[in-house]
């Protein structure tokens, strides 16, 4: 009978506070979705950093037909200059391996990447192989040895530029960190808003049902018996919000990553997958349960005086 009465009280509370409950669901959903998004961004940032740190490369851009200045005073790299660069790479004990791609191969590779968008196709059509440099892609034994290899090759004739790929990704890492931080800060503010909504809902409900609560005290109802409908009402709203947030994370991985980023950029990096979504979703649901249980337990004691 007590269980039936508790669920009856729960139904009464939900009917009386439909708008407040919906507000709580929406606010908590957005908050939890942003928390999950921040977790996924963090997973992607770590995967990207690990991927490129494990594949630290030095790009040796050779002088092209359009190069001028520096060591490219004679224009395109000569065969003798290229052989000297290869000899330096062969003799360097820090070099694990290297590959060579001609300017024409670089031009074709650029075409594959630029064809993803209309603007990229227009830029590619305006270019020609002479605008591209032949490239040595150098893989060190140790990712920390890239600078040493770069110092050895610096100033050699026929080299237009030396590019440490890891250094070029600094802005990407900063952007991902900023995105994660922004998502978590907004989520924190919305979580506080959710707690305030719970507080307001309990306060208004307690006032509307003050006679019933008074009668329950008179007949000797336990504190748990009085509190539980309020706690269950809050938990129902936050768990529903958590399920919606988990669904949004699944949609983000499937539509945003699997059908979006993977198809647009291919194997540019290691992309997050379903295991990361499950991890983020589990933490998100755990947070939903905490938001639905702990604040109501504290607030009901305050407003119901039990």
mmCIF file of N, CA and C in Angstrom, residues 142-266:
data_model
loop_
_atom_site.group_PDB
_atom_site.id
_atom_site.type_symbol
_atom_site.label_atom_id
_atom_site.label_comp_id
_atom_site.label_asym_id
_atom_site.label_seq_id
_atom_site.Cartn_x
_atom_site.Cartn_y
_atom_site.Cartn_z
ATOM 1 N N UNK A 142 62.711 8.476 -32.856
ATOM 2 C CA UNK A 142 62.079 9.037 -31.659
ATOM 3 C C UNK A 142 61.396 10.347 -32.050
ATOM 4 N N UNK A 143 60.119 10.537 -31.670
ATOM 5 C CA UNK A 143 59.429 11.785 -32.020
ATOM 6 C C UNK A 143 60.166 13.039 -31.565
ATOM 7 N N UNK A 144 60.965 12.924 -30.506
ATOM 8 C CA UNK A 144 61.691 14.086 -29.999
ATOM 9 C C UNK A 144 62.933 14.417 -30.814
ATOM 10 N N UNK A 145 63.234 13.588 -31.824
ATOM 11 C CA UNK A 145 64.442 13.802 -32.620
ATOM 12 C C UNK A 145 64.188 14.612 -33.887
ATOM 13 N N UNK A 146 62.946 15.059 -34.087
ATOM 14 C CA UNK A 146 62.623 15.818 -35.298
ATOM 15 C C UNK A 146 63.460 17.087 -35.387
ATOM 16 N N UNK A 147 63.599 17.799 -34.269
ATOM 17 C CA UNK A 147 64.360 19.053 -34.279
ATOM 18 C C UNK A 147 65.823 18.815 -34.642
ATOM 19 N N UNK A 148 66.390 17.706 -34.172
ATOM 20 C CA UNK A 148 67.781 17.395 -34.501
ATOM 21 C C UNK A 148 67.974 17.164 -35.993
ATOM 22 N N UNK A 149 67.048 16.444 -36.610
ATOM 23 C CA UNK A 149 67.118 16.211 -38.059
ATOM 24 C C UNK A 149 66.950 17.526 -38.806
ATOM 25 N N UNK A 150 66.032 18.363 -38.324
ATOM 26 C CA UNK A 150 65.785 19.654 -38.961
ATOM 27 C C UNK A 150 67.028 20.539 -38.920
ATOM 28 N N UNK A 151 67.728 20.526 -37.785
ATOM 29 C CA UNK A 151 68.950 21.331 -37.656
ATOM 30 C C UNK A 151 70.018 20.872 -38.638
ATOM 31 N N UNK A 152 70.098 19.556 -38.872
ATOM 32 C CA UNK A 152 71.097 19.030 -39.798
ATOM 33 C C UNK A 152 70.828 19.493 -41.232
ATOM 34 N N UNK A 153 69.532 19.534 -41.610
ATOM 35 C CA UNK A 153 69.181 19.858 -42.992
ATOM 36 C C UNK A 153 69.059 21.353 -43.245
ATOM 37 N N UNK A 154 68.930 22.140 -42.188
ATOM 38 C CA UNK A 154 68.739 23.581 -42.349
ATOM 39 C C UNK A 154 69.901 24.203 -43.124
ATOM 40 N N UNK A 155 69.561 24.995 -44.122
ATOM 41 C CA UNK A 155 70.569 25.701 -44.899
ATOM 42 C C UNK A 155 71.128 24.936 -46.076
ATOM 43 N N UNK A 156 70.748 23.671 -46.235
ATOM 44 C CA UNK A 156 71.248 22.905 -47.377
ATOM 45 C C UNK A 156 70.646 23.434 -48.674
ATOM 46 N N UNK A 157 71.436 23.473 -49.719
ATOM 47 C CA UNK A 157 70.972 23.951 -51.019
ATOM 48 C C UNK A 157 69.877 23.037 -51.555
ATOM 49 N N UNK A 158 68.859 23.652 -52.138
ATOM 50 C CA UNK A 158 67.763 22.888 -52.728
ATOM 51 C C UNK A 158 66.581 22.687 -51.804
ATOM 52 N N UNK A 159 66.732 23.087 -50.527
ATOM 53 C CA UNK A 159 65.622 22.944 -49.570
ATOM 54 C C UNK A 159 64.953 24.302 -49.383
ATOM 55 N N UNK A 160 63.657 24.347 -49.674
ATOM 56 C CA UNK A 160 62.905 25.596 -49.523
ATOM 57 C C UNK A 160 62.396 25.789 -48.102
ATOM 58 N N UNK A 161 61.940 24.701 -47.486
ATOM 59 C CA UNK A 161 61.366 24.831 -46.144
ATOM 60 C C UNK A 161 61.388 23.485 -45.436
ATOM 61 N N UNK A 162 61.422 23.536 -44.101
ATOM 62 C CA UNK A 162 61.341 22.346 -43.256
ATOM 63 C C UNK A 162 60.132 22.511 -42.343
ATOM 64 N N UNK A 163 59.243 21.522 -42.348
ATOM 65 C CA UNK A 163 57.991 21.634 -41.594
ATOM 66 C C UNK A 163 57.866 20.474 -40.617
ATOM 67 N N UNK A 164 57.827 20.808 -39.323
ATOM 68 C CA UNK A 164 57.544 19.815 -38.289
ATOM 69 C C UNK A 164 56.023 19.697 -38.178
ATOM 70 N N UNK A 165 55.473 18.556 -38.580
ATOM 71 C CA UNK A 165 54.015 18.388 -38.629
ATOM 72 C C UNK A 165 53.390 18.602 -37.256
ATOM 73 N N UNK A 166 54.045 18.134 -36.204
ATOM 74 C CA UNK A 166 53.488 18.270 -34.849
ATOM 75 C C UNK A 166 53.311 19.737 -34.469
ATOM 76 N N UNK A 167 54.266 20.596 -34.877
ATOM 77 C CA UNK A 167 54.163 22.021 -34.567
ATOM 78 C C UNK A 167 52.966 22.656 -35.260
ATOM 79 N N UNK A 168 52.658 22.180 -36.457
ATOM 80 C CA UNK A 168 51.538 22.746 -37.210
ATOM 81 C C UNK A 168 50.190 22.399 -36.591
ATOM 82 N N UNK A 169 50.172 21.384 -35.722
ATOM 83 C CA UNK A 169 48.912 20.957 -35.108
ATOM 84 C C UNK A 169 48.635 21.663 -33.785
ATOM 85 N N UNK A 170 49.540 22.568 -33.398
ATOM 86 C CA UNK A 170 49.359 23.272 -32.136
ATOM 87 C C UNK A 170 48.040 24.028 -32.070
ATOM 88 N N UNK A 171 47.693 24.733 -33.154
ATOM 89 C CA UNK A 171 46.441 25.488 -33.185
ATOM 90 C C UNK A 171 45.231 24.561 -33.084
ATOM 91 N N UNK A 172 45.336 23.379 -33.717
ATOM 92 C CA UNK A 172 44.234 22.414 -33.638
ATOM 93 C C UNK A 172 44.023 21.960 -32.200
ATOM 94 N N UNK A 173 45.127 21.643 -31.500
ATOM 95 C CA UNK A 173 45.021 21.217 -30.108
ATOM 96 C C UNK A 173 44.424 22.329 -29.241
ATOM 97 N N UNK A 174 44.862 23.575 -29.487
ATOM 98 C CA UNK A 174 44.343 24.702 -28.715
ATOM 99 C C UNK A 174 42.846 24.885 -28.961
ATOM 100 N N UNK A 175 42.432 24.725 -30.226
ATOM 101 C CA UNK A 175 41.010 24.862 -30.557
ATOM 102 C C UNK A 175 40.182 23.781 -29.869
ATOM 103 N N UNK A 176 40.675 22.542 -29.898
ATOM 104 C CA UNK A 176 39.950 21.447 -29.249
ATOM 105 C C UNK A 176 39.862 21.660 -27.741
ATOM 106 N N UNK A 177 40.959 22.142 -27.134
ATOM 107 C CA UNK A 177 40.942 22.419 -25.695
ATOM 108 C C UNK A 177 39.934 23.524 -25.366
ATOM 109 N N UNK A 178 39.922 24.578 -26.209
ATOM 110 C CA UNK A 178 38.988 25.684 -25.990
ATOM 111 C C UNK A 178 37.543 25.216 -26.141
ATOM 112 N N UNK A 179 37.304 24.376 -27.155
ATOM 113 C CA UNK A 179 35.954 23.857 -27.392
ATOM 114 C C UNK A 179 35.488 23.017 -26.211
ATOM 115 N N UNK A 180 36.385 22.174 -25.716
ATOM 116 C CA UNK A 180 36.041 21.337 -24.563
ATOM 117 C C UNK A 180 35.762 22.197 -23.331
ATOM 118 N N UNK A 181 36.627 23.192 -23.096
ATOM 119 C CA UNK A 181 36.463 24.065 -21.932
ATOM 120 C C UNK A 181 35.139 24.822 -22.002
ATOM 121 N N UNK A 182 34.819 25.359 -23.197
ATOM 122 C CA UNK A 182 33.576 26.113 -23.365
ATOM 123 C C UNK A 182 32.362 25.224 -23.112
ATOM 124 N N UNK A 183 32.406 23.998 -23.643
ATOM 125 C CA UNK A 183 31.279 23.073 -23.459
ATOM 126 C C UNK A 183 31.077 22.743 -21.983
ATOM 127 N N UNK A 184 32.172 22.497 -21.267
ATOM 128 C CA UNK A 184 32.059 22.128 -19.851
ATOM 129 C C UNK A 184 31.630 23.311 -18.983
ATOM 130 N N UNK A 185 32.092 24.531 -19.332
ATOM 131 C CA UNK A 185 31.683 25.716 -18.567
ATOM 132 C C UNK A 185 30.186 25.968 -18.739
ATOM 133 N N UNK A 186 29.717 25.913 -19.995
ATOM 134 C CA UNK A 186 28.282 26.106 -20.246
ATOM 135 C C UNK A 186 27.478 25.014 -19.551
ATOM 136 N N UNK A 187 27.987 23.787 -19.603
ATOM 137 C CA UNK A 187 27.295 22.673 -18.944
ATOM 138 C C UNK A 187 27.209 22.903 -17.440
ATOM 139 N N UNK A 188 28.275 23.442 -16.851
ATOM 140 C CA UNK A 188 28.274 23.697 -15.407
ATOM 141 C C UNK A 188 27.208 24.733 -15.039
ATOM 142 N N UNK A 189 27.125 25.809 -15.841
ATOM 143 C CA UNK A 189 26.098 26.821 -15.586
ATOM 144 C C UNK A 189 24.695 26.229 -15.712
ATOM 145 N N UNK A 190 24.498 25.398 -16.730
ATOM 146 C CA UNK A 190 23.185 24.790 -16.922
ATOM 147 C C UNK A 190 22.871 23.777 -15.817
ATOM 148 N N UNK A 191 23.906 23.104 -15.311
ATOM 149 C CA UNK A 191 23.688 22.171 -14.197
ATOM 150 C C UNK A 191 23.213 22.927 -12.957
ATOM 151 N N UNK A 192 23.814 24.103 -12.717
ATOM 152 C CA UNK A 192 23.366 24.939 -11.598
ATOM 153 C C UNK A 192 21.915 25.369 -11.820
ATOM 154 N N UNK A 193 21.602 25.724 -13.086
ATOM 155 C CA UNK A 193 20.220 26.096 -13.412
ATOM 156 C C UNK A 193 19.263 24.941 -13.136
ATOM 157 N N UNK A 194 19.695 23.725 -13.469
ATOM 158 C CA UNK A 194 18.858 22.543 -13.218
ATOM 159 C C UNK A 194 18.590 22.369 -11.728
ATOM 160 N N UNK A 195 19.621 22.554 -10.909
ATOM 161 C CA UNK A 195 19.460 22.426 -9.452
ATOM 162 C C UNK A 195 18.489 23.487 -8.934
ATOM 163 N N UNK A 196 18.599 24.711 -9.472
ATOM 164 C CA UNK A 196 17.680 25.774 -9.059
ATOM 165 C C UNK A 196 16.244 25.454 -9.464
ATOM 166 N N UNK A 197 16.087 24.844 -10.649
ATOM 167 C CA UNK A 197 14.749 24.436 -11.079
ATOM 168 C C UNK A 197 14.182 23.355 -10.161
ATOM 169 N N UNK A 198 15.032 22.407 -9.784
ATOM 170 C CA UNK A 198 14.603 21.366 -8.845
ATOM 171 C C UNK A 198 14.169 22.005 -7.531
ATOM 172 N N UNK A 199 14.975 22.948 -7.057
ATOM 173 C CA UNK A 199 14.664 23.630 -5.801
ATOM 174 C C UNK A 199 13.324 24.347 -5.885
ATOM 175 N N UNK A 200 13.120 25.060 -6.998
ATOM 176 C CA UNK A 200 11.874 25.807 -7.160
ATOM 177 C C UNK A 200 10.673 24.876 -7.267
ATOM 178 N N UNK A 201 10.851 23.766 -7.994
ATOM 179 C CA UNK A 201 9.763 22.794 -8.150
ATOM 180 C C UNK A 201 9.365 22.200 -6.803
ATOM 181 N N UNK A 202 10.356 21.801 -6.019
ATOM 182 C CA UNK A 202 10.075 21.208 -4.703
ATOM 183 C C UNK A 202 9.407 22.226 -3.783
ATOM 184 N N UNK A 203 9.893 23.461 -3.821
ATOM 185 C CA UNK A 203 9.325 24.500 -2.949
ATOM 186 C C UNK A 203 7.858 24.755 -3.285
ATOM 187 N N UNK A 204 7.559 24.897 -4.603
ATOM 188 C CA UNK A 204 6.179 25.160 -5.013
ATOM 189 C C UNK A 204 5.269 23.966 -4.721
ATOM 190 N N UNK A 205 5.792 22.765 -4.973
ATOM 191 C CA UNK A 205 4.990 21.566 -4.724
ATOM 192 C C UNK A 205 4.719 21.395 -3.233
ATOM 193 N N UNK A 206 5.735 21.653 -2.433
ATOM 194 C CA UNK A 206 5.569 21.531 -0.979
ATOM 195 C C UNK A 206 4.522 22.522 -0.476
ATOM 196 N N UNK A 207 4.534 23.727 -1.045
ATOM 197 C CA UNK A 207 3.537 24.723 -0.631
ATOM 198 C C UNK A 207 2.136 24.298 -1.060
ATOM 199 N N UNK A 208 2.016 23.775 -2.313
ATOM 200 C CA UNK A 208 0.698 23.369 -2.821
ATOM 201 C C UNK A 208 0.142 22.174 -2.054
ATOM 202 N N UNK A 209 1.013 21.361 -1.511
ATOM 203 C CA UNK A 209 0.570 20.128 -0.838
ATOM 204 C C UNK A 209 0.823 20.186 0.670
ATOM 205 N N UNK A 210 0.868 21.401 1.197
ATOM 206 C CA UNK A 210 1.219 21.545 2.612
ATOM 207 C C UNK A 210 0.202 20.862 3.534
ATOM 208 N N UNK A 211 -1.090 20.858 3.124
ATOM 209 C CA UNK A 211 -2.099 20.199 3.964
ATOM 210 C C UNK A 211 -1.895 18.687 3.982
ATOM 211 N N UNK A 212 -1.660 18.106 2.765
ATOM 212 C CA UNK A 212 -1.449 16.655 2.693
ATOM 213 C C UNK A 212 -0.220 16.238 3.487
ATOM 214 N N UNK A 213 0.850 17.065 3.364
ATOM 215 C CA UNK A 213 2.089 16.742 4.086
ATOM 216 C C UNK A 213 1.857 16.835 5.594
ATOM 217 N N UNK A 214 1.067 17.836 6.014
ATOM 218 C CA UNK A 214 0.757 17.975 7.433
ATOM 219 C C UNK A 214 -0.005 16.775 7.963
ATOM 220 N N UNK A 215 -0.966 16.292 7.178
ATOM 221 C CA UNK A 215 -1.740 15.115 7.585
ATOM 222 C C UNK A 215 -0.841 13.887 7.673
ATOM 223 N N UNK A 216 0.083 13.741 6.688
ATOM 224 C CA UNK A 216 0.995 12.596 6.696
ATOM 225 C C UNK A 216 1.866 12.623 7.946
ATOM 226 N N UNK A 217 2.286 13.809 8.381
ATOM 227 C CA UNK A 217 3.082 13.895 9.611
ATOM 228 C C UNK A 217 2.238 13.469 10.819
ATOM 229 N N UNK A 218 0.986 13.921 10.821
ATOM 230 C CA UNK A 218 0.115 13.607 11.959
ATOM 231 C C UNK A 218 -0.141 12.112 12.105
ATOM 232 N N UNK A 219 -0.230 11.399 10.968
ATOM 233 C CA UNK A 219 -0.503 9.955 11.030
ATOM 234 C C UNK A 219 0.780 9.150 11.176
ATOM 235 N N UNK A 220 1.918 9.861 11.325
ATOM 236 C CA UNK A 220 3.169 9.163 11.606
ATOM 237 C C UNK A 220 3.927 8.662 10.398
ATOM 238 N N UNK A 221 3.715 9.282 9.222
ATOM 239 C CA UNK A 221 4.457 8.873 8.021
ATOM 240 C C UNK A 221 5.942 9.164 8.213
ATOM 241 N N UNK A 222 6.768 8.277 7.737
ATOM 242 C CA UNK A 222 8.222 8.443 7.881
ATOM 243 C C UNK A 222 8.726 9.547 6.952
ATOM 244 N N UNK A 223 9.939 10.025 7.261
ATOM 245 C CA UNK A 223 10.553 11.056 6.421
ATOM 246 C C UNK A 223 10.712 10.573 4.986
ATOM 247 N N UNK A 224 11.146 9.311 4.833
ATOM 248 C CA UNK A 224 11.325 8.750 3.491
ATOM 249 C C UNK A 224 10.005 8.706 2.734
ATOM 250 N N UNK A 225 8.946 8.369 3.438
ATOM 251 C CA UNK A 225 7.637 8.279 2.792
ATOM 252 C C UNK A 225 7.201 9.642 2.247
ATOM 253 N N UNK A 226 7.548 10.701 2.948
ATOM 254 C CA UNK A 226 7.189 12.056 2.508
ATOM 255 C C UNK A 226 8.133 12.538 1.408
ATOM 256 N N UNK A 227 9.415 12.231 1.545
ATOM 257 C CA UNK A 227 10.413 12.727 0.603
ATOM 258 C C UNK A 227 10.393 12.008 -0.740
ATOM 259 N N UNK A 228 10.146 10.706 -0.712
ATOM 260 C CA UNK A 228 10.368 9.876 -1.892
ATOM 261 C C UNK A 228 9.635 10.344 -3.150
ATOM 262 N N UNK A 229 8.362 10.766 -3.088
ATOM 263 C CA UNK A 229 7.710 11.225 -4.321
ATOM 264 C C UNK A 229 8.439 12.396 -4.978
ATOM 265 N N UNK A 230 8.964 13.319 -4.158
ATOM 266 C CA UNK A 230 9.696 14.466 -4.696
ATOM 267 C C UNK A 230 11.003 14.019 -5.357
ATOM 268 N N UNK A 231 11.691 13.104 -4.683
ATOM 269 C CA UNK A 231 12.960 12.602 -5.227
ATOM 270 C C UNK A 231 12.720 11.840 -6.527
ATOM 271 N N UNK A 232 11.689 10.998 -6.539
ATOM 272 C CA UNK A 232 11.383 10.225 -7.747
ATOM 273 C C UNK A 232 10.984 11.129 -8.906
ATOM 274 N N UNK A 233 10.250 12.190 -8.612
ATOM 275 C CA UNK A 233 9.847 13.140 -9.654
ATOM 276 C C UNK A 233 11.071 13.788 -10.291
ATOM 277 N N UNK A 234 12.006 14.190 -9.455
ATOM 278 C CA UNK A 234 13.237 14.802 -9.956
ATOM 279 C C UNK A 234 14.079 13.796 -10.734
ATOM 280 N N UNK A 235 14.206 12.580 -10.190
ATOM 281 C CA UNK A 235 15.016 11.559 -10.860
ATOM 282 C C UNK A 235 14.412 11.155 -12.197
ATOM 283 N N UNK A 236 13.085 11.088 -12.257
ATOM 284 C CA UNK A 236 12.427 10.745 -13.514
ATOM 285 C C UNK A 236 12.771 11.771 -14.589
ATOM 286 N N UNK A 237 12.747 13.047 -14.207
ATOM 287 C CA UNK A 237 13.056 14.115 -15.162
ATOM 288 C C UNK A 237 14.515 14.067 -15.605
ATOM 289 N N UNK A 238 15.443 13.898 -14.647
ATOM 290 C CA UNK A 238 16.866 13.915 -15.001
ATOM 291 C C UNK A 238 17.293 12.654 -15.754
ATOM 292 N N UNK A 239 16.706 11.504 -15.407
ATOM 293 C CA UNK A 239 17.030 10.275 -16.141
ATOM 294 C C UNK A 239 16.521 10.368 -17.575
ATOM 295 N N UNK A 240 15.322 10.936 -17.761
ATOM 296 C CA UNK A 240 14.809 11.149 -19.113
ATOM 297 C C UNK A 240 15.735 12.088 -19.886
ATOM 298 N N UNK A 241 16.182 13.147 -19.210
ATOM 299 C CA UNK A 241 17.130 14.074 -19.839
ATOM 300 C C UNK A 241 18.439 13.361 -20.180
ATOM 301 N N UNK A 242 18.890 12.474 -19.279
ATOM 302 C CA UNK A 242 20.111 11.715 -19.538
ATOM 303 C C UNK A 242 19.982 10.809 -20.742
ATOM 304 N N UNK A 243 18.830 10.146 -20.874
ATOM 305 C CA UNK A 243 18.606 9.272 -22.032
ATOM 306 C C UNK A 243 18.604 10.079 -23.330
ATOM 307 N N UNK A 244 17.995 11.258 -23.297
ATOM 308 C CA UNK A 244 18.008 12.125 -24.478
ATOM 309 C C UNK A 244 19.435 12.575 -24.804
ATOM 310 N N UNK A 245 20.210 12.877 -23.759
ATOM 311 C CA UNK A 245 21.600 13.297 -23.972
ATOM 312 C C UNK A 245 22.427 12.172 -24.569
ATOM 313 N N UNK A 246 22.243 10.951 -24.062
ATOM 314 C CA UNK A 246 22.958 9.791 -24.612
ATOM 315 C C UNK A 246 22.572 9.583 -26.072
ATOM 316 N N UNK A 247 21.289 9.748 -26.384
ATOM 317 C CA UNK A 247 20.848 9.641 -27.776
ATOM 318 C C UNK A 247 21.498 10.684 -28.663
ATOM 319 N N UNK A 248 21.657 11.901 -28.137
ATOM 320 C CA UNK A 248 22.305 12.957 -28.925
ATOM 321 C C UNK A 248 23.783 12.654 -29.152
ATOM 322 N N UNK A 249 24.441 12.025 -28.164
ATOM 323 C CA UNK A 249 25.847 11.645 -28.329
ATOM 324 C C UNK A 249 25.983 10.558 -29.388
ATOM 325 N N UNK A 250 25.053 9.599 -29.379
ATOM 326 C CA UNK A 250 25.073 8.545 -30.399
ATOM 327 C C UNK A 250 24.874 9.144 -31.786
ATOM 328 N N UNK A 251 23.952 10.099 -31.897
ATOM 329 C CA UNK A 251 23.722 10.762 -33.185
ATOM 330 C C UNK A 251 24.951 11.556 -33.609
ATOM 331 N N UNK A 252 25.636 12.166 -32.645
ATOM 332 C CA UNK A 252 26.835 12.936 -32.950
ATOM 333 C C UNK A 252 27.936 12.047 -33.521
ATOM 334 N N UNK A 253 28.119 10.871 -32.913
ATOM 335 C CA UNK A 253 29.157 9.952 -33.389
ATOM 336 C C UNK A 253 28.803 9.399 -34.764
ATOM 337 N N UNK A 254 27.539 8.991 -34.940
ATOM 338 C CA UNK A 254 27.135 8.375 -36.205
ATOM 339 C C UNK A 254 27.081 9.397 -37.343
ATOM 340 N N UNK A 255 26.391 10.508 -37.121
ATOM 341 C CA UNK A 255 26.202 11.493 -38.187
ATOM 342 C C UNK A 255 27.391 12.446 -38.314
ATOM 343 N N UNK A 256 27.909 12.895 -37.165
ATOM 344 C CA UNK A 256 28.993 13.865 -37.213
ATOM 345 C C UNK A 256 30.345 13.272 -37.534
ATOM 346 N N UNK A 257 30.618 12.070 -36.987
ATOM 347 C CA UNK A 257 31.942 11.457 -37.170
ATOM 348 C C UNK A 257 31.928 10.418 -38.285
ATOM 349 N N UNK A 258 31.131 9.364 -38.108
ATOM 350 C CA UNK A 258 31.151 8.255 -39.075
ATOM 351 C C UNK A 258 30.717 8.676 -40.473
ATOM 352 N N UNK A 259 29.660 9.486 -40.558
ATOM 353 C CA UNK A 259 29.156 9.893 -41.870
ATOM 354 C C UNK A 259 29.624 11.280 -42.291
ATOM 355 N N UNK A 260 30.259 11.986 -41.371
ATOM 356 C CA UNK A 260 30.714 13.335 -41.678
ATOM 357 C C UNK A 260 32.220 13.443 -41.804
ATOM 358 N N UNK A 261 32.899 13.494 -40.660
ATOM 359 C CA UNK A 261 34.346 13.713 -40.648
ATOM 360 C C UNK A 261 35.116 12.588 -41.329
ATOM 361 N N UNK A 262 34.719 11.340 -41.081
ATOM 362 C CA UNK A 262 35.440 10.216 -41.693
ATOM 363 C C UNK A 262 35.353 10.253 -43.209
ATOM 364 N N UNK A 263 34.179 10.572 -43.731
ATOM 365 C CA UNK A 263 34.009 10.602 -45.176
ATOM 366 C C UNK A 263 34.685 11.816 -45.791
ATOM 367 N N UNK A 264 34.717 12.934 -45.042
ATOM 368 C CA UNK A 264 35.324 14.151 -45.572
ATOM 369 C C UNK A 264 36.847 14.117 -45.506
ATOM 370 N N UNK A 265 37.401 13.555 -44.421
ATOM 371 C CA UNK A 265 38.847 13.615 -44.210
ATOM 372 C C UNK A 265 39.527 12.251 -44.186
ATOM 373 N N UNK A 266 38.755 11.182 -44.280
ATOM 374 C CA UNK A 266 39.345 9.848 -44.371
ATOM 375 C C UNK A 266 40.197 9.496 -43.175
#
